[in-house]
């Protein structure tokens, strides 16, 4: 069973690797960031609550995020595995997942962490373009789509995220180190943690992750 958490700082390559993992292993992709953005664009109550927080680079309150994940993970398509991308991001979220996972028959069994030095993250975020429809990521300098501004995967028009600006990025990175990085020790203690160096190149990272997942399928 592949019940996976994908973690790493903003710009480490999570989005790109997530797309590859879900395509190769046929898993539902549960990206809390994508769910929030979808709610913002639809103007739902959750979207209204989260909009300003997300745009400035802060974290949405644990309570809201945990409820959202609980209801999404409980859906039938997660029974045969899932890829959680961007959750948990705080120890409180990890604790909640540790309790809810077994309760709903969805206990996490692998944590994949991709890391990259800060100066590289900043550069990647500045050039990042994303697909608002399928979540695929591109970079105007290093990972261009075949046709400029158009998603290779689904044909939608690419956008730049509102929080991919230097000010929000700095807040996101500070939050990452203060709130999310402690999860490394949390998951090491659980015996679930696997580290990947995001500087070895996209193909190599992808091959290494794929090998780990195949061995745990
Ligand atoms: P991402 O697409 O994963 O970079 O998420 C974009 C933004 O959504 C983050 O900067 C947060 O504001 C919010 N967000 C996503 N996941 C979480 C989470 N697990 N906890 C709190 N906020 C989150």
Tab-separated table of C-alpha atoms and ligand atoms in Angstrom:
chain	number	residue	atom	x	y	z
A	1	UNK	CA	0.000	0.000	0.000
A	2	UNK	CA	1.291	3.468	-0.859
A	3	UNK	CA	-0.024	5.974	1.665
A	4	UNK	CA	2.534	8.678	1.069
A	5	UNK	CA	3.398	12.097	2.443
A	6	UNK	CA	5.467	14.305	0.138
A	7	UNK	CA	7.310	17.069	1.954
A	8	UNK	CA	9.968	19.695	1.312
A	9	UNK	CA	10.369	23.475	1.248
A	10	UNK	CA	8.582	25.584	-1.392
A	11	UNK	CA	10.457	25.137	-4.684
A	12	UNK	CA	12.128	21.809	-3.824
A	13	UNK	CA	10.346	20.040	-6.668
A	14	UNK	CA	7.367	18.573	-4.815
A	15	UNK	CA	4.826	19.553	-7.471
A	16	UNK	CA	6.873	18.088	-10.299
A	17	UNK	CA	7.571	14.855	-8.461
A	18	UNK	CA	3.931	14.645	-7.339
A	19	UNK	CA	2.731	14.704	-10.946
A	20	UNK	CA	5.132	11.904	-11.848
A	21	UNK	CA	4.233	9.775	-8.839
A	22	UNK	CA	0.472	9.990	-9.371
A	23	UNK	CA	0.848	9.196	-13.086
A	24	UNK	CA	3.167	6.232	-12.486
A	25	UNK	CA	1.413	4.728	-9.461
A	26	UNK	CA	-2.119	5.828	-10.220
A	27	UNK	CA	-2.720	7.464	-6.856
A	28	UNK	CA	-5.093	10.301	-5.970
A	29	UNK	CA	-3.136	13.526	-5.487
A	30	UNK	CA	-4.217	15.350	-2.359
A	31	UNK	CA	-2.576	18.740	-2.422
A	32	UNK	CA	-3.920	20.978	0.332
A	33	UNK	CA	-2.533	24.000	-1.542
A	34	UNK	CA	-4.438	22.998	-4.713
A	35	UNK	CA	-7.632	22.443	-2.698
A	36	UNK	CA	-7.307	25.870	-1.066
A	37	UNK	CA	-6.612	27.552	-4.429
A	38	UNK	CA	-9.619	25.841	-5.980
A	39	UNK	CA	-11.794	27.098	-3.107
A	40	UNK	CA	-10.398	30.606	-3.539
A	41	UNK	CA	-11.171	30.658	-7.248
A	42	UNK	CA	-14.701	29.353	-6.623
A	43	UNK	CA	-15.244	31.877	-3.814
A	44	UNK	CA	-16.345	29.277	-1.238
A	45	UNK	CA	-16.479	30.025	2.481
A	46	UNK	CA	-13.211	28.134	2.988
A	47	UNK	CA	-11.660	30.067	0.088
A	48	UNK	CA	-12.697	33.391	1.612
A	49	UNK	CA	-11.167	32.400	4.948
A	50	UNK	CA	-7.896	31.237	3.363
A	51	UNK	CA	-7.273	33.796	0.591
A	52	UNK	CA	-5.403	36.575	2.410
A	53	UNK	CA	-3.464	34.092	4.574
A	54	UNK	CA	-2.215	32.161	1.558
A	55	UNK	CA	-1.370	35.193	-0.528
A	56	UNK	CA	0.866	36.621	2.182
A	57	UNK	CA	2.592	33.246	2.626
A	58	UNK	CA	1.267	32.240	6.042
A	59	UNK	CA	-0.208	28.901	7.042
A	60	UNK	CA	-3.943	28.317	7.136
A	61	UNK	CA	-5.044	27.435	10.725
A	62	UNK	CA	-4.549	23.788	11.681
A	63	UNK	CA	-8.196	23.195	12.503
A	64	UNK	CA	-9.434	24.139	9.035
A	65	UNK	CA	-6.688	22.211	7.291
A	66	UNK	CA	-7.085	19.065	9.384
A	67	UNK	CA	-10.864	18.927	8.795
A	68	UNK	CA	-10.314	19.337	5.079
A	69	UNK	CA	-7.805	16.481	4.935
A	70	UNK	CA	-9.952	14.209	7.087
A	71	UNK	CA	-12.902	14.528	4.725
A	72	UNK	CA	-10.769	14.179	1.579
A	73	UNK	CA	-8.830	11.143	2.878
A	74	UNK	CA	-12.081	9.438	3.868
A	75	UNK	CA	-13.267	9.348	0.266
A	76	UNK	CA	-13.311	6.005	-1.518
A	77	UNK	CA	-10.563	6.799	-4.023
A	78	UNK	CA	-8.024	6.900	-1.156
A	79	UNK	CA	-8.697	3.307	-0.077
A	80	UNK	CA	-5.971	1.951	-2.403
A	81	UNK	CA	-3.356	4.535	-1.481
A	82	UNK	CA	-2.824	8.270	-1.820
A	83	UNK	CA	-0.231	10.994	-2.187
A	84	UNK	CA	-0.542	13.774	0.387
A	85	UNK	CA	1.290	16.841	-0.902
A	86	UNK	CA	1.743	19.834	1.404
A	87	UNK	CA	0.189	18.198	4.451
A	88	UNK	CA	1.125	17.905	7.270
A	89	UNK	CA	2.984	21.197	7.669
A	90	UNK	CA	2.920	21.467	11.491
A	91	UNK	CA	3.450	19.027	14.343
A	92	UNK	CA	-0.227	19.472	15.321
A	93	UNK	CA	-1.258	18.371	11.807
A	94	UNK	CA	1.120	15.393	11.953
A	95	UNK	CA	-0.318	14.356	15.329
A	96	UNK	CA	-3.856	14.669	13.976
A	97	UNK	CA	-2.951	12.552	10.945
A	98	UNK	CA	-1.325	9.951	13.180
A	99	UNK	CA	-4.632	9.575	15.018
A	100	UNK	CA	-7.025	9.912	12.077
A	101	UNK	CA	-5.046	7.713	9.627
A	102	UNK	CA	-5.624	4.408	11.457
A	103	UNK	CA	-9.152	5.487	12.458
A	104	UNK	CA	-10.231	5.793	8.835
A	105	UNK	CA	-8.028	2.933	7.592
A	106	UNK	CA	-5.554	5.278	5.879
A	107	UNK	CA	-2.391	5.160	8.022
A	108	UNK	CA	0.651	6.786	6.413
A	109	UNK	CA	3.421	4.350	5.561
A	110	UNK	CA	6.017	6.434	3.690
A	111	UNK	CA	7.341	9.967	4.004
A	112	UNK	CA	9.287	11.365	1.059
A	113	UNK	CA	11.234	14.559	1.793
A	114	UNK	CA	13.010	16.520	-0.965
A	115	UNK	CA	15.478	19.226	0.075
A	116	UNK	CA	17.289	21.972	-1.821
A	117	UNK	CA	19.469	24.902	-0.546
A	118	UNK	CA	17.593	28.184	0.118
A	119	UNK	CA	19.249	30.234	-2.643
A	120	UNK	CA	18.141	27.685	-5.249
A	121	UNK	CA	14.580	27.628	-3.874
A	122	UNK	CA	14.278	31.389	-4.333
A	123	UNK	CA	15.440	31.178	-7.964
A	124	UNK	CA	13.063	28.321	-8.754
A	125	UNK	CA	10.073	30.073	-7.214
A	126	UNK	CA	10.738	33.259	-9.194
A	127	UNK	CA	10.581	31.342	-12.496
A	128	UNK	CA	7.782	28.981	-11.555
A	129	UNK	CA	4.580	28.764	-13.583
A	130	UNK	CA	1.794	26.343	-12.657
A	131	UNK	CA	-1.225	24.798	-14.258
A	132	UNK	CA	-4.370	25.894	-12.374
A	133	UNK	CA	-6.251	22.902	-13.767
A	134	UNK	CA	-4.051	19.831	-13.176
A	135	UNK	CA	-1.433	21.284	-10.804
A	136	UNK	CA	1.618	20.561	-13.030
A	137	UNK	CA	4.643	22.850	-12.467
A	138	UNK	CA	6.991	24.450	-14.994
A	139	UNK	CA	9.840	26.946	-14.919
A	140	UNK	CA	10.369	29.706	-17.483
A	141	UNK	CA	14.144	29.149	-17.341
A	142	UNK	CA	14.714	25.495	-16.611
A	143	UNK	CA	11.533	23.521	-17.293
A	144	UNK	CA	9.614	25.113	-20.137
A	145	UNK	CA	6.426	23.590	-21.499
A	146	UNK	CA	6.495	22.478	-25.164
A	147	UNK	CA	4.255	25.431	-26.070
A	148	UNK	CA	4.903	28.669	-24.181
A	149	UNK	CA	2.316	29.346	-21.475
A	150	UNK	CA	0.365	26.114	-22.063
A	151	UNK	CA	0.306	22.986	-19.870
A	152	UNK	CA	1.807	19.920	-21.623
A	153	UNK	CA	-0.373	17.644	-19.557
A	154	UNK	CA	-3.856	19.129	-19.948
A	155	UNK	CA	-3.644	22.109	-22.326
A	156	UNK	CA	-4.736	24.759	-19.785
A	157	UNK	CA	-3.126	28.200	-19.651
A	158	UNK	CA	-0.283	28.450	-17.121
A	159	UNK	CA	-0.278	31.073	-14.364
A	160	UNK	CA	2.100	32.510	-11.793
A	161	UNK	CA	0.915	31.878	-8.234
A	162	UNK	CA	0.083	35.008	-6.207
A	163	UNK	CA	2.320	33.794	-3.383
A	164	UNK	CA	5.322	33.229	-5.693
A	165	UNK	CA	6.702	36.708	-5.007
A	166	UNK	CA	9.833	37.497	-2.918
A	167	UNK	CA	7.916	38.806	0.132
A	168	UNK	CA	5.512	35.855	0.419
A	169	UNK	CA	8.305	33.429	-0.406
A	170	UNK	CA	10.360	34.690	2.539
A	171	UNK	CA	7.411	34.190	4.906
A	172	UNK	CA	6.732	30.715	3.479
A	173	UNK	CA	10.370	29.736	3.937
A	174	UNK	CA	10.477	31.092	7.515
A	175	UNK	CA	7.273	29.178	8.292
A	176	UNK	CA	8.742	26.089	6.705
A	177	UNK	CA	11.819	26.117	8.964
A	178	UNK	CA	9.873	27.060	12.092
A	179	UNK	CA	6.839	24.804	11.679
A	180	UNK	CA	7.409	22.124	9.044
A	181	UNK	CA	11.093	21.168	9.365
A	182	UNK	CA	10.460	19.644	12.856
A	183	UNK	CA	8.420	16.960	11.072
A	184	UNK	CA	11.683	15.393	9.891
A	185	UNK	CA	12.483	14.205	13.409
A	186	UNK	CA	8.830	13.305	13.997
A	187	UNK	CA	8.800	10.935	11.006
A	188	UNK	CA	12.305	9.631	11.650
A	189	UNK	CA	11.041	8.548	15.059
A	190	UNK	CA	8.088	6.847	13.353
A	191	UNK	CA	10.506	5.000	11.027
A	192	UNK	CA	8.761	6.367	7.935
A	193	UNK	CA	11.213	9.026	6.769
A	194	UNK	CA	13.108	8.958	3.434
A	195	UNK	CA	15.296	11.839	2.305
A	196	UNK	CA	16.021	12.832	-1.315
A	197	UNK	CA	18.529	15.427	-2.455
A	198	UNK	CA	16.638	17.737	-4.821
A	199	UNK	CA	19.923	18.945	-6.381
A	200	UNK	CA	20.789	15.713	-8.200
A	201	UNK	CA	18.405	16.516	-11.043
A	202	UNK	CA	14.738	15.936	-11.647
A	203	UNK	CA	15.178	12.626	-13.487
A	204	UNK	CA	17.442	11.142	-10.835
A	205	UNK	CA	15.187	12.247	-7.979
A	206	UNK	CA	12.243	10.782	-9.828
A	207	UNK	CA	14.043	7.460	-10.436
A	208	UNK	CA	15.075	7.195	-6.781
A	209	UNK	CA	11.576	7.928	-5.512
A	210	UNK	CA	10.094	5.462	-7.985
A	211	UNK	CA	12.459	2.754	-6.744
A	212	UNK	CA	11.425	3.346	-3.132
A	213	UNK	CA	7.727	3.274	-4.002
A	214	UNK	CA	8.018	0.102	-6.092
A	215	UNK	CA	9.722	-1.622	-3.175
A	216	UNK	CA	6.811	-0.668	-0.894
A	217	UNK	CA	3.906	-1.235	-3.236
B	1	LIG	P1	1.398	24.784	-1.508
B	1	LIG	O1	0.663	24.746	-2.804
B	1	LIG	O2	1.578	23.434	-0.892
B	1	LIG	O3	2.691	25.567	-1.580
B	1	LIG	O4	0.452	25.593	-0.502
B	1	LIG	C1	0.126	26.944	-0.743
B	1	LIG	C2	-0.338	27.622	0.524
B	1	LIG	O5	-1.534	26.981	1.011
B	1	LIG	C3	0.630	27.563	1.687
B	1	LIG	O6	1.636	28.580	1.623
B	1	LIG	C4	-0.320	27.760	2.870
B	1	LIG	O7	-0.722	29.117	2.970
B	1	LIG	C5	-1.537	26.960	2.436
B	1	LIG	N1	-1.414	25.559	2.870
B	1	LIG	C6	-1.263	24.456	2.088
B	1	LIG	N2	-1.162	23.352	2.830
B	1	LIG	C7	-1.245	23.751	4.120
B	1	LIG	C8	-1.186	23.077	5.374
B	1	LIG	N3	-0.998	21.750	5.447
B	1	LIG	N4	-1.314	23.830	6.501
B	1	LIG	C9	-1.518	25.146	6.459
B	1	LIG	N5	-1.552	25.852	5.317
B	1	LIG	C10	-1.418	25.162	4.165
